PDB file of C-alpha atoms in Angstrom:
ATOM      1  CA  MET A   1       0.000   0.000   0.000  1.00 47.00           C
ATOM      2  CA  SER A   2       1.455   3.380  -0.959  1.00 49.00           C
ATOM      3  CA  THR A   3       2.000   6.190   1.542  1.00 51.00           C
ATOM      4  CA  ASP A   4      -0.421   8.419  -0.392  1.00 58.00           C
ATOM      5  CA  LEU A   5      -3.159   5.814  -0.140  1.00 46.00           C
ATOM      6  CA  ILE A   6      -2.521   5.313   3.589  1.00 43.00           C
ATOM      7  CA  ASN A   7      -2.713   9.079   4.152  1.00 49.00           C
ATOM      8  CA  ARG A   8      -5.964   9.301   2.197  1.00 53.00           C
ATOM      9  CA  VAL A   9      -7.500   6.483   4.268  1.00 46.00           C
ATOM     10  CA  LEU A  10      -6.410   8.187   7.493  1.00 46.00           C
ATOM     11  CA  ARG A  11      -7.866  11.518   6.363  1.00 57.00           C
ATOM     12  CA  ILE A  12     -11.193   9.821   5.551  1.00 53.00           C
ATOM     13  CA  GLY A  13     -11.289   8.412   9.102  1.00 59.00           C
ATOM     14  CA  GLU A  14     -10.401  11.791  10.604  1.00 72.00           C
ATOM     15  CA  GLY A  15     -13.073  13.510   8.516  1.00 78.00           C
ATOM     16  CA  ARG A  16     -15.727  11.055   9.651  1.00 84.00           C
ATOM     17  CA  ALA A  17     -14.709  11.508  13.302  1.00 86.00           C
ATOM     18  CA  MET A  18     -14.757  15.301  12.917  1.00 88.00           C
ATOM     19  CA  LYS A  19     -18.280  15.208  11.437  1.00 90.00           C
ATOM     20  CA  GLN A  20     -19.464  13.094  14.372  1.00 93.00           C
ATOM     21  CA  MET A  21     -17.909  15.523  16.862  1.00 93.00           C
ATOM     22  CA  GLN A  22     -19.401  18.535  15.087  1.00 94.00           C
ATOM     23  CA  ALA A  23     -22.829  16.880  15.148  1.00 95.00           C
ATOM     24  CA  ARG A  24     -22.454  16.362  18.888  1.00 96.00           C
ATOM     25  CA  VAL A  25     -21.449  20.012  19.348  1.00 97.00           C
ATOM     26  CA  ALA A  26     -24.615  21.030  17.492  1.00 97.00           C
ATOM     27  CA  ARG A  27     -26.737  18.872  19.806  1.00 97.00           C
ATOM     28  CA  ILE A  28     -24.922  20.309  22.848  1.00 98.00           C
ATOM     29  CA  GLY A  29     -25.759  23.769  21.531  1.00 97.00           C
ATOM     30  CA  GLU A  30     -29.433  22.841  21.229  1.00 97.00           C
ATOM     31  CA  ARG A  31     -29.541  22.314  25.000  1.00 97.00           C
ATOM     32  CA  GLU A  32     -28.135  25.763  25.754  1.00 97.00           C
ATOM     33  CA  ALA A  33     -31.345  27.851  25.696  1.00 97.00           C
ATOM     34  CA  GLU A  34     -33.102  25.439  28.071  1.00 97.00           C
ATOM     35  CA  LEU A  35     -30.196  25.417  30.539  1.00 97.00           C
ATOM     36  CA  GLN A  36     -30.009  29.215  30.525  1.00 97.00           C
ATOM     37  CA  LYS A  37     -33.552  29.342  31.927  1.00 97.00           C
ATOM     38  CA  LEU A  38     -32.621  27.234  34.973  1.00 97.00           C
ATOM     39  CA  SER A  39     -31.550  28.582  38.350  1.00 97.00           C
ATOM     40  CA  ASP A  40     -28.165  27.746  39.880  1.00 96.00           C
ATOM     41  CA  GLU A  41     -29.918  25.326  42.235  1.00 96.00           C
ATOM     42  CA  GLU A  42     -31.599  23.568  39.321  1.00 97.00           C
ATOM     43  CA  LEU A  43     -28.254  23.258  37.541  1.00 97.00           C
ATOM     44  CA  ARG A  44     -26.742  21.742  40.692  1.00 96.00           C
ATOM     45  CA  ALA A  45     -29.612  19.239  40.806  1.00 97.00           C
ATOM     46  CA  LEU A  46     -28.919  18.305  37.174  1.00 97.00           C
ATOM     47  CA  GLY A  47     -25.255  17.798  38.062  1.00 96.00           C
ATOM     48  CA  ALA A  48     -26.185  15.568  40.997  1.00 96.00           C
ATOM     49  CA  ALA A  49     -28.447  13.483  38.759  1.00 97.00           C
ATOM     50  CA  LEU A  50     -25.681  13.075  36.171  1.00 97.00           C
ATOM     51  CA  LYS A  51     -23.231  12.022  38.890  1.00 96.00           C
ATOM     52  CA  GLU A  52     -25.698   9.427  40.150  1.00 97.00           C
ATOM     53  CA  ARG A  53     -26.225   8.061  36.640  1.00 97.00           C
ATOM     54  CA  GLY A  54     -22.474   7.888  36.013  1.00 97.00           C
ATOM     55  CA  GLY A  55     -21.889   6.214  39.382  1.00 94.00           C
ATOM     56  CA  ASN A  56     -24.558   3.646  38.516  1.00 96.00           C
ATOM     57  CA  GLY A  57     -22.599   2.612  35.434  1.00 95.00           C
ATOM     58  CA  GLU A  58     -24.336   4.538  32.652  1.00 97.00           C
ATOM     59  CA  SER A  59     -22.011   4.944  29.678  1.00 97.00           C
ATOM     60  CA  LEU A  60     -20.024   8.185  29.724  1.00 97.00           C
ATOM     61  CA  ASP A  61     -20.516   8.447  25.975  1.00 97.00           C
ATOM     62  CA  ASP A  62     -24.277   8.483  26.583  1.00 97.00           C
ATOM     63  CA  LEU A  63     -23.841  11.260  29.182  1.00 98.00           C
ATOM     64  CA  LEU A  64     -21.433  13.344  27.082  1.00 98.00           C
ATOM     65  CA  GLU A  65     -23.842  15.808  25.515  1.00 98.00           C
ATOM     66  CA  GLU A  66     -25.702  16.534  28.762  1.00 98.00           C
ATOM     67  CA  ALA A  67     -22.443  16.855  30.735  1.00 98.00           C
ATOM     68  CA  PHE A  68     -20.749  19.100  28.178  1.00 98.00           C
ATOM     69  CA  ALA A  69     -23.819  21.355  27.910  1.00 98.00           C
ATOM     70  CA  LEU A  70     -24.000  21.639  31.697  1.00 98.00           C
ATOM     71  CA  ALA A  71     -20.256  22.356  31.978  1.00 98.00           C
ATOM     72  CA  ARG A  72     -20.556  25.059  29.309  1.00 98.00           C
ATOM     73  CA  GLU A  73     -23.473  26.777  31.079  1.00 98.00           C
ATOM     74  CA  VAL A  74     -21.923  26.586  34.558  1.00 98.00           C
ATOM     75  CA  GLY A  75     -18.569  27.774  33.245  1.00 97.00           C
ATOM     76  CA  ASN A  76     -20.214  30.705  31.516  1.00 97.00           C
ATOM     77  CA  ARG A  77     -22.060  31.734  34.682  1.00 97.00           C
ATOM     78  CA  ILE A  78     -19.059  31.462  36.961  1.00 96.00           C
ATOM     79  CA  MET A  79     -16.156  32.442  34.719  1.00 95.00           C
ATOM     80  CA  GLY A  80     -18.018  34.770  32.388  1.00 95.00           C
ATOM     81  CA  MET A  81     -16.511  32.777  29.514  1.00 94.00           C
ATOM     82  CA  ARG A  82     -18.506  30.575  27.161  1.00 95.00           C
ATOM     83  CA  LEU A  83     -16.736  27.513  25.808  1.00 96.00           C
ATOM     84  CA  TYR A  84     -16.355  27.800  22.032  1.00 94.00           C
ATOM     85  CA  ASP A  85     -17.434  24.948  19.762  1.00 95.00           C
ATOM     86  CA  VAL A  86     -13.790  24.221  18.915  1.00 92.00           C
ATOM     87  CA  GLN A  87     -13.042  23.831  22.634  1.00 94.00           C
ATOM     88  CA  LEU A  88     -15.894  21.327  22.927  1.00 96.00           C
ATOM     89  CA  ILE A  89     -14.350  19.410  20.027  1.00 94.00           C
ATOM     90  CA  GLY A  90     -11.007  19.441  21.870  1.00 94.00           C
ATOM     91  CA  ALA A  91     -12.743  18.121  24.987  1.00 96.00           C
ATOM     92  CA  GLN A  92     -14.289  15.295  22.948  1.00 96.00           C
ATOM     93  CA  VAL A  93     -10.848  14.417  21.610  1.00 94.00           C
ATOM     94  CA  LEU A  94      -9.496  14.250  25.185  1.00 94.00           C
ATOM     95  CA  HIS A  95     -12.419  12.089  26.292  1.00 96.00           C
ATOM     96  CA  SER A  96     -11.726   9.677  23.427  1.00 94.00           C
ATOM     97  CA  GLY A  97      -8.185   9.165  24.771  1.00 92.00           C
ATOM     98  CA  LYS A  98      -6.435  11.081  22.018  1.00 91.00           C
ATOM     99  CA  ILE A  99      -4.243  14.186  22.077  1.00 88.00           C
ATOM    100  CA  ALA A 100      -5.723  17.625  21.382  1.00 85.00           C
ATOM    101  CA  GLU A 101      -3.072  20.205  20.523  1.00 86.00           C
ATOM    102  CA  MET A 102      -3.881  23.827  21.318  1.00 84.00           C
ATOM    103  CA  LYS A 103      -1.671  26.897  21.209  1.00 84.00           C
ATOM    104  CA  THR A 104      -0.914  29.185  24.139  1.00 84.00           C
ATOM    105  CA  GLY A 105      -3.889  31.411  24.834  1.00 82.00           C
ATOM    106  CA  GLU A 106      -6.478  29.142  23.192  1.00 83.00           C
ATOM    107  CA  GLY A 107      -7.965  28.117  26.522  1.00 88.00           C
ATOM    108  CA  LYS A 108      -6.581  24.636  27.213  1.00 89.00           C
ATOM    109  CA  THR A 109      -7.277  24.760  30.951  1.00 93.00           C
ATOM    110  CA  PHE A 110     -10.938  25.655  30.463  1.00 94.00           C
ATOM    111  CA  ALA A 111     -11.372  23.413  27.391  1.00 94.00           C
ATOM    112  CA  ALA A 112     -10.344  20.374  29.455  1.00 96.00           C
ATOM    113  CA  VAL A 113     -13.121  20.937  32.020  1.00 97.00           C
ATOM    114  CA  PRO A 114     -15.990  19.224  30.108  1.00 98.00           C
ATOM    115  CA  ALA A 115     -13.885  16.090  29.484  1.00 98.00           C
ATOM    116  CA  VAL A 116     -12.574  16.003  33.055  1.00 98.00           C
ATOM    117  CA  TYR A 117     -16.068  16.572  34.456  1.00 98.00           C
ATOM    118  CA  LEU A 118     -17.587  13.861  32.249  1.00 98.00           C
ATOM    119  CA  ASN A 119     -15.000  11.298  33.316  1.00 98.00           C
ATOM    120  CA  ALA A 120     -15.365  12.271  36.983  1.00 98.00           C
ATOM    121  CA  LEU A 121     -19.019  11.172  36.785  1.00 97.00           C
ATOM    122  CA  ALA A 122     -17.896   7.529  36.843  1.00 96.00           C
ATOM    123  CA  GLY A 123     -16.727   8.057  40.445  1.00 95.00           C
ATOM    124  CA  LYS A 124     -13.271   6.555  39.946  1.00 95.00           C
ATOM    125  CA  GLY A 125     -11.240   9.768  40.127  1.00 96.00           C
ATOM    126  CA  VAL A 126      -9.620  11.702  37.278  1.00 97.00           C
ATOM    127  CA  HIS A 127      -5.987  12.844  37.157  1.00 97.00           C
ATOM    128  CA  VAL A 128      -5.129  16.076  35.342  1.00 97.00           C
ATOM    129  CA  VAL A 129      -1.393  16.084  34.630  1.00 96.00           C
ATOM    130  CA  THR A 130       0.462  19.397  34.344  1.00 94.00           C
ATOM    131  CA  VAL A 131       4.158  20.184  33.955  1.00 94.00           C
ATOM    132  CA  ASN A 132       4.907  21.698  37.379  1.00 96.00           C
ATOM    133  CA  ASP A 133       3.446  22.251  40.855  1.00 96.00           C
ATOM    134  CA  TYR A 134       2.710  25.918  40.160  1.00 96.00           C
ATOM    135  CA  LEU A 135       0.487  25.111  37.167  1.00 95.00           C
ATOM    136  CA  ALA A 136      -1.206  22.247  39.009  1.00 97.00           C
ATOM    137  CA  ARG A 137      -2.150  24.575  41.885  1.00 97.00           C
ATOM    138  CA  ARG A 138      -3.054  27.491  39.589  1.00 96.00           C
ATOM    139  CA  ASP A 139      -5.277  25.434  37.281  1.00 96.00           C
ATOM    140  CA  ALA A 140      -7.028  23.619  40.135  1.00 97.00           C
ATOM    141  CA  ASP A 141      -7.712  26.881  41.974  1.00 97.00           C
ATOM    142  CA  TRP A 142      -8.846  28.612  38.766  1.00 96.00           C
ATOM    143  CA  MET A 143     -11.357  25.885  37.857  1.00 97.00           C
ATOM    144  CA  ARG A 144     -12.351  24.844  41.390  1.00 97.00           C
ATOM    145  CA  GLU A 145     -15.497  26.991  41.554  1.00 97.00           C
ATOM    146  CA  VAL A 146     -16.738  25.574  38.246  1.00 97.00           C
ATOM    147  CA  TYR A 147     -16.131  21.993  39.363  1.00 97.00           C
ATOM    148  CA  ASN A 148     -17.757  22.636  42.758  1.00 96.00           C
ATOM    149  CA  ALA A 149     -20.843  24.079  41.070  1.00 96.00           C
ATOM    150  CA  LEU A 150     -21.002  20.887  38.995  1.00 96.00           C
ATOM    151  CA  GLY A 151     -20.856  18.828  42.202  1.00 96.00           C
ATOM    152  CA  VAL A 152     -17.270  17.662  41.671  1.00 97.00           C
ATOM    153  CA  SER A 153     -14.496  17.951  44.285  1.00 97.00           C
ATOM    154  CA  VAL A 154     -10.939  19.010  43.370  1.00 98.00           C
ATOM    155  CA  GLY A 155      -7.588  18.183  44.946  1.00 98.00           C
ATOM    156  CA  VAL A 156      -3.962  19.009  44.175  1.00 98.00           C
ATOM    157  CA  ILE A 157      -0.849  16.864  44.614  1.00 97.00           C
ATOM    158  CA  GLU A 158       2.362  18.831  45.217  1.00 96.00           C
ATOM    159  CA  ALA A 159       5.918  17.978  46.189  1.00 94.00           C
ATOM    160  CA  GLN A 160       6.627  17.681  49.920  1.00 92.00           C
ATOM    161  CA  MET A 161       3.014  16.873  50.823  1.00 95.00           C
ATOM    162  CA  ASP A 162       2.561  14.433  53.682  1.00 95.00           C
ATOM    163  CA  PRO A 163       0.752  11.141  53.032  1.00 95.00           C
ATOM    164  CA  ALA A 164      -2.477  12.208  54.773  1.00 96.00           C
ATOM    165  CA  ASP A 165      -2.832  15.275  52.548  1.00 97.00           C
ATOM    166  CA  ARG A 166      -2.008  13.204  49.468  1.00 97.00           C
ATOM    167  CA  ARG A 167      -4.633  10.630  50.377  1.00 97.00           C
ATOM    168  CA  GLU A 168      -7.214  13.412  50.791  1.00 97.00           C
ATOM    169  CA  ALA A 169      -6.308  14.934  47.400  1.00 98.00           C
ATOM    170  CA  TYR A 170      -6.563  11.539  45.673  1.00 98.00           C
ATOM    171  CA  ALA A 171      -9.972  10.959  47.277  1.00 97.00           C
ATOM    172  CA  CYS A 172     -11.343  13.950  45.341  1.00 98.00           C
ATOM    173  CA  ASP A 173     -13.236  13.490  42.085  1.00 98.00           C
ATOM    174  CA  VAL A 174     -10.505  15.404  40.209  1.00 98.00           C
ATOM    175  CA  THR A 175      -6.834  15.539  41.191  1.00 98.00           C
ATOM    176  CA  TYR A 176      -4.344  17.930  39.610  1.00 98.00           C
ATOM    177  CA  GLY A 177      -0.606  17.224  39.776  1.00 98.00           C
ATOM    178  CA  THR A 178       2.590  16.530  37.847  1.00 98.00           C
ATOM    179  CA  ASN A 179       3.532  13.308  36.087  1.00 96.00           C
ATOM    180  CA  SER A 180       6.429  12.769  38.500  1.00 96.00           C
ATOM    181  CA  GLU A 181       4.234  13.090  41.615  1.00 97.00           C
ATOM    182  CA  PHE A 182       1.582  10.740  40.225  1.00 97.00           C
ATOM    183  CA  GLY A 183       4.272   8.304  39.093  1.00 96.00           C
ATOM    184  CA  PHE A 184       6.217   8.220  42.351  1.00 96.00           C
ATOM    185  CA  ASP A 185       3.029   7.874  44.402  1.00 97.00           C
ATOM    186  CA  TYR A 186       2.077   4.891  42.244  1.00 96.00           C
ATOM    187  CA  LEU A 187       5.495   3.302  42.811  1.00 96.00           C
ATOM    188  CA  ARG A 188       5.427   3.958  46.565  1.00 95.00           C
ATOM    189  CA  ASP A 189       1.921   2.508  46.840  1.00 96.00           C
ATOM    190  CA  ASN A 190       3.044  -0.665  45.087  1.00 95.00           C
ATOM    191  CA  MET A 191       5.919  -1.054  47.559  1.00 96.00           C
ATOM    192  CA  ALA A 192       3.759  -0.396  50.647  1.00 94.00           C
ATOM    193  CA  VAL A 193       3.450  -3.283  53.087  1.00 94.00           C
ATOM    194  CA  ARG A 194       0.139  -2.136  54.562  1.00 94.00           C
ATOM    195  CA  LEU A 195      -2.952  -0.908  52.682  1.00 91.00           C
ATOM    196  CA  GLU A 196      -3.268   2.080  55.031  1.00 91.00           C
ATOM    197  CA  ASP A 197       0.169   3.297  53.867  1.00 93.00           C
ATOM    198  CA  THR A 198      -1.074   3.783  50.297  1.00 95.00           C
ATOM    199  CA  VAL A 199      -2.372   7.166  49.086  1.00 97.00           C
ATOM    200  CA  GLN A 200      -3.916   6.538  45.638  1.00 96.00           C
ATOM    201  CA  ARG A 201      -7.286   4.946  44.985  1.00 91.00           C
ATOM    202  CA  GLY A 202      -7.817   1.433  43.750  1.00 79.00           C
TER     203      GLY A 202
END
């Protein structure tokens, strides 16, 4: 098979995936007017219902459009920033386990929120990996109010934290930290003699 043919096949697959994501964005947008009419308390109740459904094993893919629409509305109310359609596409890419590349200033931190929120609904904990402790703390603090309004707790793992604080941060629905901290905690947990000496879930 020639390289040109392989590239054409790959582009066809990417095009099909993009059309599916754009269709989902359109359906997410259709929910916007209805959500705008709801009070903050009603939005919180919707978030609680989604969390219950996710915890009961409902497919995250089935919850995606409702969760993304809710995250967009809550984010807009709290941050005064509405997630753009392209950011919702980026969030879908993240949810699918692929890499979404965005330039500085294009809103990566905020664009990740719908995907992180959706995956937190399963109740197993989500790790958001950043490059240093400063960014982990900054991003968690910046998005904390949005997550809290969605009914999701947020923790941060930083260097020099004691095990009790680490355990508490890992018990949150969403945990921000660096790859090295997550990695070393995983290694330490696997060398622990007693279960109570571990800090990560599972």
